[in-house]
Coordinates of C-alpha atoms in Angstrom, one line a residue:
Chain A
M1 CA 121.3 164.7 -125.9
D2 CA 118.3 166.1 -127.8
P3 CA 120.3 167.9 -130.5
L4 CA 122.3 164.8 -131.1
V5 CA 119.2 162.6 -131.6
N6 CA 117.5 165.2 -133.7
G7 CA 120.6 165.7 -135.7
V8 CA 120.9 162.0 -136.4
V9 CA 117.2 161.7 -137.3
M10 CA 117.3 164.6 -139.7
G11 CA 120.7 163.6 -141.0
L12 CA 119.5 160.1 -142.0
I13 CA 116.4 161.6 -143.7
Y14 CA 118.7 164.0 -145.6
A15 CA 120.9 161.1 -146.5
L16 CA 117.9 159.0 -147.8
V17 CA 116.9 161.9 -150.1
A18 CA 120.5 162.8 -151.1
V19 CA 121.4 159.1 -151.9
G20 CA 118.7 159.1 -154.6
F21 CA 119.9 162.4 -156.1
S22 CA 123.5 161.2 -156.1
L23 CA 122.5 157.9 -157.6
I24 CA 120.5 159.4 -160.4
F25 CA 123.4 161.8 -161.2
G26 CA 125.9 159.0 -161.2
V27 CA 124.0 156.6 -163.3
A28 CA 121.8 158.7 -165.6
K29 CA 124.0 161.9 -165.6
V30 CA 120.8 163.7 -164.8
T31 CA 120.7 166.6 -162.2
F32 CA 117.3 165.8 -160.8
F33 CA 116.0 169.1 -159.5
A34 CA 112.5 167.7 -159.0
H35 CA 113.9 165.4 -156.3
G36 CA 112.6 167.7 -153.5
E37 CA 109.1 167.4 -154.9
V38 CA 109.3 163.6 -155.0
Y39 CA 110.2 163.8 -151.3
M40 CA 107.2 166.2 -150.8
L41 CA 104.9 163.7 -152.6
G42 CA 106.1 161.0 -150.1
A43 CA 105.4 163.3 -147.1
V44 CA 101.9 164.4 -148.4
G45 CA 101.2 160.8 -149.4
G46 CA 102.2 159.9 -145.8
F47 CA 99.5 162.3 -144.5
Y48 CA 96.9 160.6 -146.7
F49 CA 98.0 157.0 -145.9
L50 CA 98.5 157.5 -142.1
Q51 CA 95.9 160.2 -141.2
R52 CA 93.1 159.9 -143.7
L53 CA 93.2 156.2 -144.3
G54 CA 94.6 155.2 -140.9
M55 CA 97.1 152.7 -142.3
P56 CA 99.8 151.3 -140.1
Y57 CA 103.2 153.1 -140.3
G58 CA 105.0 150.3 -142.1
V59 CA 102.3 149.9 -144.8
G60 CA 102.3 153.7 -145.3
I61 CA 106.1 153.7 -145.8
I62 CA 106.0 150.8 -148.3
L63 CA 103.1 152.4 -150.3
G64 CA 104.9 155.8 -150.2
M65 CA 108.0 154.1 -151.6
L66 CA 106.1 152.3 -154.4
G67 CA 104.1 155.4 -155.3
T68 CA 107.1 157.7 -155.6
G69 CA 109.0 155.0 -157.3
I70 CA 106.4 154.9 -160.0
V71 CA 106.4 158.7 -160.3
G72 CA 110.2 158.3 -160.8
L73 CA 109.6 155.7 -163.6
L74 CA 107.3 158.1 -165.4
I75 CA 109.7 161.0 -165.1
E76 CA 112.5 158.8 -166.4
R77 CA 110.4 158.1 -169.5
L78 CA 110.0 161.8 -170.1
L79 CA 113.7 162.6 -169.6
R80 CA 114.9 159.7 -171.8
R81 CA 114.4 161.9 -174.9
L82 CA 116.8 164.5 -173.6
R83 CA 119.7 162.2 -172.9
G84 CA 123.0 164.1 -173.1
Q85 CA 121.4 167.6 -173.2
D86 CA 122.4 168.7 -169.7
L87 CA 121.1 172.2 -169.8
A88 CA 117.7 171.0 -171.1
I89 CA 117.5 168.5 -168.3
V90 CA 118.2 171.2 -165.7
V91 CA 115.3 173.3 -167.0
V92 CA 112.9 170.3 -167.5
T93 CA 113.5 169.0 -164.0
I94 CA 113.0 172.4 -162.4
A95 CA 109.9 172.9 -164.5
L96 CA 108.6 169.5 -163.4
G97 CA 109.3 170.3 -159.8
M98 CA 107.4 173.5 -160.1
F99 CA 104.5 171.7 -161.9
I100 CA 104.3 168.9 -159.3
A101 CA 104.4 171.4 -156.3
N102 CA 101.7 173.6 -157.8
A103 CA 99.5 170.7 -159.0
A104 CA 99.7 169.3 -155.5
M105 CA 98.7 172.7 -154.1
H106 CA 95.6 172.7 -156.2
I107 CA 94.7 169.2 -155.0
V108 CA 95.7 169.3 -151.4
G109 CA 95.7 173.0 -150.6
H110 CA 98.6 174.9 -149.1
T111 CA 97.7 174.7 -145.4
P112 CA 100.1 172.6 -143.3
L113 CA 98.8 169.1 -142.6
A114 CA 99.3 167.4 -139.3
V115 CA 100.1 163.7 -139.2
P116 CA 99.5 162.1 -135.7
G117 CA 102.4 160.4 -134.0
Q118 CA 102.7 156.8 -135.1
V119 CA 104.8 155.2 -132.3
P120 CA 103.9 156.4 -128.9
G121 CA 106.1 155.8 -125.9
M122 CA 109.6 156.4 -124.6
I123 CA 112.5 154.2 -124.4
S124 CA 115.6 154.2 -122.2
L125 CA 118.8 153.7 -124.0
F126 CA 122.3 154.1 -122.4
G127 CA 120.7 156.1 -119.6
A128 CA 119.0 158.6 -121.8
T129 CA 115.2 158.7 -122.5
L130 CA 114.3 158.8 -126.1
A131 CA 111.0 159.1 -128.0
L132 CA 110.4 155.6 -129.4
E133 CA 109.3 157.2 -132.7
R134 CA 112.7 158.7 -133.4
V135 CA 114.4 155.4 -132.6
V136 CA 112.0 153.7 -135.1
I137 CA 112.8 156.4 -137.8
V138 CA 116.5 155.9 -137.3
L139 CA 116.2 152.1 -137.5
A140 CA 114.0 152.3 -140.6
S141 CA 116.3 154.7 -142.4
V142 CA 119.3 152.7 -141.6
A143 CA 117.5 149.6 -142.8
I144 CA 116.6 151.3 -146.1
V145 CA 120.2 152.6 -146.6
L146 CA 121.6 149.1 -145.9
A147 CA 119.0 147.5 -148.3
L148 CA 120.0 149.9 -151.0
H149 CA 123.7 149.3 -150.3
F150 CA 123.2 145.6 -150.5
Y151 CA 121.1 145.9 -153.7
I152 CA 123.8 148.0 -155.5
Q153 CA 126.8 146.0 -154.3
R154 CA 125.5 142.4 -154.4
T155 CA 122.7 141.9 -156.9
K156 CA 123.0 141.6 -160.6
A157 CA 120.8 144.6 -161.2
G158 CA 123.1 146.5 -158.8
H159 CA 126.2 145.5 -160.7
A160 CA 124.5 146.8 -163.9
I161 CA 123.8 150.1 -162.1
R162 CA 127.4 150.5 -161.0
A163 CA 128.7 149.5 -164.5
V164 CA 126.5 152.2 -166.2
A165 CA 127.7 154.7 -163.7
Q166 CA 131.3 153.9 -164.4
D167 CA 131.3 153.7 -168.1
R168 CA 128.2 153.9 -170.2
E169 CA 129.6 152.6 -173.5
G170 CA 131.5 149.9 -171.7
A171 CA 128.3 148.7 -170.0
L172 CA 126.5 148.8 -173.4
L173 CA 129.2 146.7 -174.9
Q174 CA 128.7 144.1 -172.1
G175 CA 125.0 143.8 -173.1
I176 CA 123.6 145.8 -170.3
D177 CA 120.2 147.4 -171.0
I178 CA 120.9 151.0 -170.3
N179 CA 117.3 152.2 -170.4
R180 CA 116.2 149.5 -168.0
T181 CA 119.1 150.2 -165.6
T182 CA 118.3 153.9 -165.7
A183 CA 114.7 153.2 -165.0
T184 CA 115.6 151.0 -162.1
T185 CA 117.8 153.7 -160.7
F186 CA 115.0 156.3 -160.9
F187 CA 112.6 153.8 -159.2
I188 CA 114.8 153.1 -156.2
A189 CA 116.1 156.7 -155.9
C190 CA 112.6 158.2 -155.9
G191 CA 111.4 155.4 -153.7
A192 CA 114.0 156.2 -151.1
A193 CA 113.0 159.9 -151.2
G194 CA 109.4 159.0 -150.9
A195 CA 110.1 156.7 -147.9
A196 CA 112.0 159.5 -146.3
G197 CA 108.9 161.7 -146.7
V198 CA 106.6 159.2 -145.1
L199 CA 109.0 158.5 -142.3
L200 CA 109.3 162.2 -141.4
A201 CA 105.6 163.1 -141.8
P202 CA 104.6 162.3 -138.1
L203 CA 107.4 164.4 -136.7
Y204 CA 106.7 167.7 -138.5
Y205 CA 103.8 169.5 -140.3
V206 CA 103.7 168.5 -143.9
D207 CA 102.9 170.9 -146.8
V208 CA 103.1 171.0 -150.6
F209 CA 106.0 173.4 -150.6
L210 CA 108.6 171.5 -148.6
G211 CA 110.2 170.3 -151.8
S212 CA 112.5 173.3 -152.6
P213 CA 114.0 173.6 -149.1
A214 CA 114.6 169.8 -149.2
L215 CA 116.2 170.2 -152.6
I216 CA 118.6 172.9 -151.3
R217 CA 119.7 170.7 -148.4
T218 CA 120.1 167.8 -150.8
L219 CA 122.4 170.0 -153.0
I220 CA 124.5 170.9 -149.9
V221 CA 124.7 167.3 -148.9
V222 CA 125.9 166.0 -152.3
I223 CA 128.4 168.8 -152.6
L224 CA 129.7 168.0 -149.1
G225 CA 129.8 164.3 -149.7
G226 CA 130.8 164.2 -153.3
L227 CA 128.4 164.1 -156.2
G228 CA 127.6 160.5 -157.3
S229 CA 129.1 158.9 -154.2
F230 CA 126.8 156.7 -152.2
P231 CA 128.7 156.7 -148.9
G232 CA 129.3 160.4 -149.5
A233 CA 125.6 161.2 -149.5
I234 CA 125.2 159.4 -146.1
V235 CA 128.2 161.1 -144.5
G236 CA 127.1 164.5 -145.9
G237 CA 123.6 164.0 -144.8
L238 CA 124.6 163.1 -141.2
F239 CA 127.1 166.0 -141.2
L240 CA 124.4 168.5 -142.3
G241 CA 121.8 167.1 -139.9
L242 CA 124.1 167.4 -136.9
I243 CA 125.4 170.9 -137.9
E244 CA 121.8 172.1 -138.3
S245 CA 120.5 170.6 -135.1
F246 CA 123.4 171.7 -132.9
G247 CA 123.4 175.1 -134.6
Y248 CA 119.8 175.8 -134.1
T249 CA 120.1 174.8 -130.4
Y250 CA 123.1 177.0 -129.7
I251 CA 123.4 179.8 -132.3
G252 CA 120.0 180.1 -134.0
G253 CA 119.4 181.3 -137.6
L254 CA 123.0 181.8 -138.5
T255 CA 123.3 178.0 -138.7
H256 CA 122.6 178.1 -142.5
L257 CA 125.7 180.2 -143.0
I258 CA 127.8 177.6 -141.3
S259 CA 126.7 174.8 -143.6
F260 CA 127.4 177.0 -146.6
A261 CA 130.8 178.0 -145.1
A262 CA 131.5 174.3 -144.8
V263 CA 130.7 173.9 -148.5
I264 CA 132.9 176.8 -149.5
F265 CA 135.8 175.6 -147.3
L266 CA 135.5 172.1 -148.7
L267 CA 135.7 173.4 -152.2
I268 CA 139.0 175.0 -151.4
V269 CA 140.6 172.0 -149.9
R270 CA 138.8 169.2 -151.6
P271 CA 136.7 170.2 -154.7
Q272 CA 135.5 166.7 -155.4
G273 CA 133.7 166.4 -152.0
L274 CA 134.6 164.4 -148.9
L275 CA 134.3 161.0 -150.5
G276 CA 134.1 161.9 -154.2
R277 CA 136.6 160.8 -156.7
E278 CA 138.7 163.1 -158.9
Chain B
M1 CA 130.9 195.9 -193.4
N2 CA 129.1 192.6 -194.1
R3 CA 125.4 192.0 -194.1
H4 CA 125.4 190.6 -190.6
N5 CA 127.1 193.7 -189.2
L6 CA 124.7 195.9 -191.2
K7 CA 121.7 194.2 -189.7
N8 CA 123.0 194.7 -186.2
T9 CA 123.8 198.3 -186.8
I10 CA 120.3 198.9 -188.0
A11 CA 119.0 197.1 -184.9
F12 CA 121.1 199.3 -182.7
L13 CA 119.8 202.5 -184.4
I14 CA 116.2 201.8 -185.0
F15 CA 115.0 200.0 -181.9
P16 CA 116.4 202.6 -179.5
F17 CA 114.6 205.3 -181.6
I18 CA 111.3 203.5 -181.3
L19 CA 111.8 202.9 -177.6
L20 CA 112.9 206.6 -177.1
V21 CA 109.6 208.0 -178.4
I22 CA 107.2 205.6 -176.5
P23 CA 106.7 207.8 -173.5
G24 CA 105.8 210.6 -175.9
I25 CA 103.0 208.4 -177.3
T26 CA 101.6 207.0 -174.0
K27 CA 102.4 207.6 -170.4
D28 CA 100.3 204.6 -169.2
P29 CA 102.2 203.6 -166.0
Y30 CA 101.3 199.9 -166.4
L31 CA 102.8 199.7 -169.9
L32 CA 105.9 201.6 -168.8
H33 CA 106.3 199.4 -165.8
I34 CA 106.2 196.3 -168.0
L35 CA 108.8 197.9 -170.3
I36 CA 111.0 198.8 -167.3
M37 CA 110.9 195.2 -166.1
V38 CA 111.7 194.0 -169.6
G39 CA 114.7 196.3 -169.4
I40 CA 115.9 194.8 -166.1
N41 CA 115.4 191.3 -167.4
V42 CA 117.2 192.0 -170.7
I43 CA 120.3 193.2 -168.7
L44 CA 120.3 190.2 -166.4
C45 CA 119.8 187.8 -169.3
A46 CA 122.1 189.3 -171.9
S47 CA 124.9 189.5 -169.4
L48 CA 124.3 186.0 -168.2
R49 CA 124.7 184.9 -171.8
L50 CA 128.3 186.1 -171.7
V51 CA 129.2 183.7 -169.0
I52 CA 127.2 180.8 -170.4
M53 CA 129.0 181.5 -173.7
A54 CA 132.3 180.9 -171.9
G55 CA 131.0 177.4 -170.9
V56 CA 130.3 178.4 -167.2
W57 CA 126.8 177.2 -166.3
N58 CA 126.0 180.0 -163.9
L59 CA 122.5 179.7 -162.5
G60 CA 123.3 182.1 -159.6
Q61 CA 122.7 185.4 -161.4
I62 CA 120.1 186.5 -158.9
A63 CA 122.6 186.4 -156.0
F64 CA 124.6 189.3 -157.7
Y65 CA 121.4 191.1 -158.5
A66 CA 120.5 190.9 -154.8
I67 CA 124.0 192.1 -153.8
G68 CA 123.5 195.1 -156.1
A69 CA 120.0 195.8 -154.7
Y70 CA 121.2 195.7 -151.1
V71 CA 124.4 197.7 -151.6
V72 CA 122.3 200.5 -153.1
S73 CA 119.6 200.3 -150.5
L74 CA 121.8 200.2 -147.5
L75 CA 124.0 203.0 -148.6
M76 CA 121.1 205.2 -149.6
V77 CA 119.0 204.4 -146.5
Y78 CA 121.6 204.4 -143.7
Y79 CA 124.3 206.7 -145.1
G80 CA 122.1 208.9 -147.3
L81 CA 124.5 208.7 -150.2
S82 CA 123.4 209.8 -153.7
F83 CA 122.0 207.1 -156.0
W84 CA 124.3 208.2 -158.8
L85 CA 127.3 207.4 -156.6
V86 CA 126.1 204.1 -155.3
L87 CA 124.9 202.6 -158.6
P88 CA 128.4 202.0 -159.8
L89 CA 129.3 200.7 -156.3
A90 CA 126.6 198.2 -156.6
G91 CA 128.2 196.8 -159.7
I92 CA 131.6 196.9 -158.2
A93 CA 130.5 195.1 -155.0
A94 CA 128.8 192.3 -157.1
A95 CA 132.0 192.0 -159.2
V96 CA 134.2 191.7 -156.1
V97 CA 132.1 189.0 -154.6
A98 CA 132.0 187.3 -158.0
L99 CA 135.8 187.4 -158.2
G100 CA 136.2 185.7 -154.9
F101 CA 133.4 183.1 -155.4
G102 CA 134.3 182.6 -159.0
Y103 CA 137.9 181.9 -158.3
L104 CA 137.0 179.2 -155.8
A105 CA 134.0 177.8 -157.7
M106 CA 135.8 177.5 -161.1
R107 CA 137.5 174.5 -159.7
V108 CA 134.4 172.6 -160.5
K109 CA 132.8 172.3 -163.9
G110 CA 129.5 171.6 -165.7
M111 CA 126.7 170.3 -163.5
Y112 CA 128.8 170.7 -160.4
F113 CA 128.9 174.4 -161.1
V114 CA 125.2 174.5 -161.7
I115 CA 124.6 173.0 -158.3
L116 CA 127.1 175.2 -156.6
S117 CA 125.8 178.4 -158.1
L118 CA 122.3 177.5 -157.0
A119 CA 123.6 176.9 -153.5
F120 CA 125.3 180.3 -153.6
V121 CA 122.0 181.9 -154.3
E122 CA 120.6 180.5 -151.1
M123 CA 123.7 181.4 -149.2
I124 CA 123.3 185.1 -150.2
R125 CA 119.6 185.0 -149.4
L126 CA 120.1 183.4 -146.0
T127 CA 122.9 185.9 -145.2
I128 CA 120.5 188.7 -145.9
I129 CA 117.8 187.2 -143.7
N130 CA 120.1 186.3 -140.8
V131 CA 122.5 189.2 -140.6
P132 CA 120.7 191.7 -138.4
F133 CA 122.3 194.7 -140.0
L134 CA 121.0 193.8 -143.4
S135 CA 117.5 192.9 -142.5
R136 CA 116.8 195.3 -139.6
Y137 CA 113.2 195.6 -140.8
H138 CA 113.1 192.6 -143.2
V139 CA 111.7 194.9 -145.8
L140 CA 113.8 197.9 -146.7
N141 CA 112.1 201.1 -147.8
V142 CA 114.4 202.7 -150.4
P143 CA 114.1 206.3 -151.4
P144 CA 113.9 207.2 -155.1
P145 CA 117.1 208.3 -156.9
N146 CA 118.2 211.9 -156.3
P147 CA 116.9 214.3 -158.9
I148 CA 119.1 215.2 -161.8
I149 CA 119.7 218.9 -161.9
F150 CA 121.3 221.0 -164.6
P151 CA 121.1 224.5 -163.1
G152 CA 118.8 226.8 -165.1
L153 CA 118.2 224.1 -167.7
L154 CA 116.6 221.0 -166.5
R155 CA 115.4 219.3 -163.4
V156 CA 114.4 215.6 -163.5
E157 CA 112.5 214.3 -160.5
F158 CA 112.0 210.6 -160.2
I159 CA 108.3 210.8 -159.5
S160 CA 106.5 209.3 -162.5
K161 CA 107.7 206.2 -164.4
V162 CA 109.1 208.2 -167.3
P163 CA 112.5 209.0 -165.9
Y164 CA 112.9 205.5 -164.7
Y165 CA 112.1 204.3 -168.2
Y166 CA 114.7 206.5 -169.8
L167 CA 117.3 205.5 -167.2
I168 CA 116.8 201.8 -167.8
L169 CA 116.7 202.4 -171.5
A170 CA 120.1 204.1 -171.3
L171 CA 121.5 201.3 -169.1
V172 CA 120.2 198.6 -171.5
I173 CA 121.7 200.3 -174.5
I174 CA 125.1 200.9 -172.9
I175 CA 125.3 197.4 -171.5
L176 CA 124.2 195.7 -174.7
A177 CA 126.7 197.7 -176.6
V178 CA 129.5 196.7 -174.2
L179 CA 128.5 193.1 -174.3
Y180 CA 128.3 193.2 -178.1
R181 CA 131.8 194.7 -178.3
I182 CA 133.1 192.0 -175.9
E183 CA 131.6 189.3 -177.9
R184 CA 133.2 190.5 -181.1
S185 CA 136.6 191.1 -179.5
R186 CA 139.4 188.6 -179.0
M187 CA 138.2 188.1 -175.4
G188 CA 134.8 187.0 -176.8
E189 CA 136.5 184.5 -179.2
I190 CA 138.5 183.1 -176.2
F191 CA 135.2 182.7 -174.2
K192 CA 133.6 180.7 -177.0
S193 CA 136.7 178.6 -177.6
I194 CA 136.8 177.7 -173.9
A195 CA 133.2 176.5 -174.1
A196 CA 134.0 174.5 -177.2
H197 CA 137.1 172.7 -175.9
E198 CA 138.8 173.8 -172.7
P199 CA 141.8 171.5 -172.7
L200 CA 142.7 172.6 -176.3
C201 CA 142.6 176.2 -175.1
Q202 CA 144.9 175.4 -172.3
S203 CA 147.3 173.6 -174.6
I204 CA 147.8 176.8 -176.7
G205 CA 148.6 178.7 -173.5
I206 CA 145.3 180.4 -172.6
N207 CA 144.7 180.7 -168.9
T208 CA 141.2 179.4 -169.0
T209 CA 140.5 179.9 -165.3
K210 CA 141.4 183.6 -165.7
Y211 CA 139.1 184.0 -168.6
T212 CA 136.1 182.1 -167.1
V213 CA 136.4 184.1 -163.9
L214 CA 136.6 187.3 -166.0
A215 CA 133.4 186.4 -167.8
F216 CA 131.8 185.6 -164.4
V217 CA 132.9 189.0 -163.0
I218 CA 131.7 191.0 -166.0
C219 CA 128.3 189.2 -165.9
S220 CA 128.0 189.8 -162.2
F221 CA 128.9 193.4 -162.5
F222 CA 126.0 194.0 -164.8
A223 CA 123.7 192.0 -162.6
G224 CA 124.7 194.2 -159.7
I225 CA 123.9 197.3 -161.7
A226 CA 120.5 195.9 -162.6
G227 CA 119.9 195.2 -158.9
G228 CA 121.0 198.7 -158.0
F229 CA 118.4 200.1 -160.4
Y230 CA 115.7 197.7 -159.2
A231 CA 115.7 198.6 -155.5
P232 CA 115.0 202.3 -155.7
Y233 CA 112.6 201.7 -158.6
L234 CA 110.4 199.3 -156.6
T235 CA 111.1 201.4 -153.4
L236 CA 111.2 198.3 -151.3
I237 CA 113.1 195.1 -151.3
A238 CA 112.8 191.9 -149.3
P239 CA 115.2 188.9 -149.3
R240 CA 112.3 186.6 -150.2
S241 CA 112.4 187.7 -153.9
F242 CA 116.0 186.6 -154.4
N243 CA 115.4 182.8 -154.3
M244 CA 116.6 179.9 -156.3
L245 CA 113.6 179.6 -158.5
A246 CA 113.8 183.3 -159.4
S247 CA 117.4 182.7 -160.3
V248 CA 116.5 179.9 -162.7
M249 CA 113.9 182.2 -164.2
I250 CA 116.6 184.5 -165.4
F251 CA 118.3 181.6 -167.1
V252 CA 115.1 180.5 -168.9
P253 CA 114.8 183.3 -171.5
L254 CA 118.3 182.2 -172.7
I255 CA 116.8 178.8 -173.6
V256 CA 113.7 180.3 -175.2
G257 CA 115.7 182.8 -177.2
G258 CA 118.6 180.6 -177.8
V259 CA 122.1 180.9 -176.4
G260 CA 123.8 181.0 -179.7
S261 CA 122.6 184.4 -180.9
F262 CA 123.2 187.8 -179.4
W263 CA 119.6 188.9 -179.7
G264 CA 118.2 185.5 -178.5
P265 CA 118.2 186.4 -174.8
V266 CA 116.9 189.9 -175.5
I267 CA 113.9 188.5 -177.3
G268 CA 113.5 185.7 -174.7
A269 CA 113.6 188.1 -171.8
T270 CA 111.1 190.3 -173.4
L271 CA 108.7 187.4 -174.2
L272 CA 109.0 185.9 -170.7
T273 CA 108.4 189.3 -169.0
V274 CA 105.3 190.0 -171.0
L275 CA 103.9 186.5 -171.0
P276 CA 103.1 186.4 -167.2
E277 CA 101.3 189.7 -167.7
I278 CA 99.0 188.2 -170.3
L279 CA 98.4 185.2 -168.1
R280 CA 97.5 187.4 -165.2
G281 CA 93.8 186.5 -165.5
A282 CA 94.7 182.9 -164.6
V283 CA 97.0 184.0 -161.8
I284 CA 96.6 180.9 -159.5
Y285 CA 97.4 178.6 -162.4
E286 CA 100.3 180.8 -163.6
P287 CA 103.2 178.7 -162.2
M288 CA 101.7 175.6 -163.7
I289 CA 101.1 177.2 -167.1
F290 CA 104.6 178.6 -167.0
A291 CA 106.0 175.1 -166.2
V292 CA 104.1 173.5 -169.0
I293 CA 105.3 176.2 -171.5
L294 CA 108.9 175.5 -170.4
L295 CA 108.5 171.8 -170.9
L296 CA 106.9 172.4 -174.4
I297 CA 109.8 174.7 -175.4
V298 CA 112.5 172.2 -174.4
F299 CA 110.8 169.3 -176.0
F300 CA 109.6 171.0 -179.2
L301 CA 112.3 173.5 -179.9
P302 CA 115.4 171.2 -179.8
G303 CA 118.6 173.0 -180.5
A304 CA 117.6 176.1 -178.6
L305 CA 120.0 175.1 -175.9
Q306 CA 123.2 174.8 -178.0
V307 CA 125.8 177.3 -176.9
C308 CA 127.8 177.2 -180.1
P309 CA 126.0 176.7 -183.4
E310 CA 127.2 173.3 -184.8

C-alpha cells in the first residue's frame, strides 16, 4: 500500500510541475529550463512561510503560488525579446536557472531545511491506514489540476491560451493579445510549480539545489506524456511517480534506468508521446 | 586558392607552430594544464558544431565524452590494456552508442531533440552510478598512458604535463583538420542544407535521417576520443562530473563564438576555459557570474546563434 500512496503523491507533484512546463512550451514555444528552480523557490518559500512565519498550510500554498507566479511574469518579460530564437532561449533559461539556484544558495545557504509536518493524524480509507497529510496533498494537487483544467477549457482567457497554442498568427488575427496570453501562461505555469513545491515541503527536506533533479523528472514526464499536452503531463507524472516508488521499494537504484528505458521504448513505438499529437 | 582559404591555411600553419614551442618557453604546470583543458574543450566543441550545423540540436555531448572516459578507464584498470589500443576503442564505443541512440532519437526534431539529448545525459550518468561493474569504487583511479618507446631513440614517459600537452595538441590538430575537410566536402554541404530546409533536401532524394545520424556519430566519436584522453590525464573519474549542466557548458562556447564560422567554437571554447580561471578569486560567486555573462552574451550579441549566415 505504501508504494502506491507514495507513487500517487509524487506523481501528482511531478504532474503539477510538468503541466506548467508543457503549457509554457505549447503556448510560448519556450523550453523553460528554469522551471525546476521555480519549483525550488516554491519549496524554499514553503520553508519560510510554514516554518519561520508559522503560517497555516493553505495560506502558505497560496502565497507560494502567487510568489512564483510573479517570478514567472518577470522571466516572461525577459524572454519576450528572444521570441523565435529557440537556441538562445535554451541558453537563457538554463543560465537563469543557474543564477536563481546560486543566488538562493547565497541567501538561504545550502544546508537542507526541515519543514514540520502540517497535518498530523492518520485516516482509515478502504481498510488501509494513511497519513492524513498525504491525503491532503493528493486532494490539493487534484484540486489545482482541476482548477487549471477548468480555467483553460472554460474561461475566455483559457480559450485565448488554447488559441495561441494552436495557431499564433490565427490568434493574432482574431485580436488576441499574444503578450498578455503568454504572460498569463507563465503566471499560472510557475504558480502551479510553486504550489507543488510548498505542498511537498513538509514531506521531505528542502534545499536550494532540488531544482535540477526536478527538471530532469519534468523532462521525462513531458516526453512520456507528449510535449505540450495537458492530460499527457498528468498521465506521465503519475506514471513516473508510480514507477519510481515501486522501483525504489523493490529494486533500488536501478529504477532510474527503467524510467529512461520507458522513454526510449516510447520513442520507438510512439515518438510524439502517450497523448501527444503528431 | 581564394583569400578565405589562404587565411585558413595560414591559421593551420602558424598557430600549431606557436603552440608547438610553448613548452620550450615555459614548463609551468598550471599554464600547461589550462592549455590541455582548452584542447579537450576545443575538440568537444568543434565536433559538436558539426552536428549543430546539420540542424540537430544535440545537447548531450557529455554523455559520449563519459562513454569514452569509462571505456578507456575500465579497459586500462581491469584488463590492463594499453592506452594506445583503447583510445580508438573509446571513440568507436561512443560512435556505436550514438548510432543506436541517434537512429531512434532522430524521429524527433528541434526542441524535442534538445530535451531528449539532455535526458540521455542523465541516463548515461545514472547507468554509471547504478551498474555495480562500472562504479565499483565510485571513483576510478586510472593509470597514465603507457610510455612511448622507440628503441634506442626515444622514450616518452607520461609523468610531467608536457607529453600530455603534445598528445592533446596532436589530437586537436588532426580532429580540426578532419572536421574542416568534412565541412568543405559534399557531406558538409548536405549537412548545412538539411539544417536550412529538411523537406527540400528530402524532395531531391537526400536521405536526411542517414546524414543527421552520420553527423551525430562523427561528433560522438570525437567526444569519445576526448573522454578517452581526459580519464588517464586526470587519473581519476567520477560519474558526478558528467551531468546535464556540464553538457550544456560544452554547447555554450558555440554561442559565444558563433555557430556559423569554423573558428567560432575554437575561440569560444578557449575563452570559456580560461575565463573561470581568471574568476577563480571569486570562486563562490563563479556560477552566478558565469550565468550573468551568458545572459549578457545572448542579449547583447544577437545573431551569434545563427547556424547559417543569412
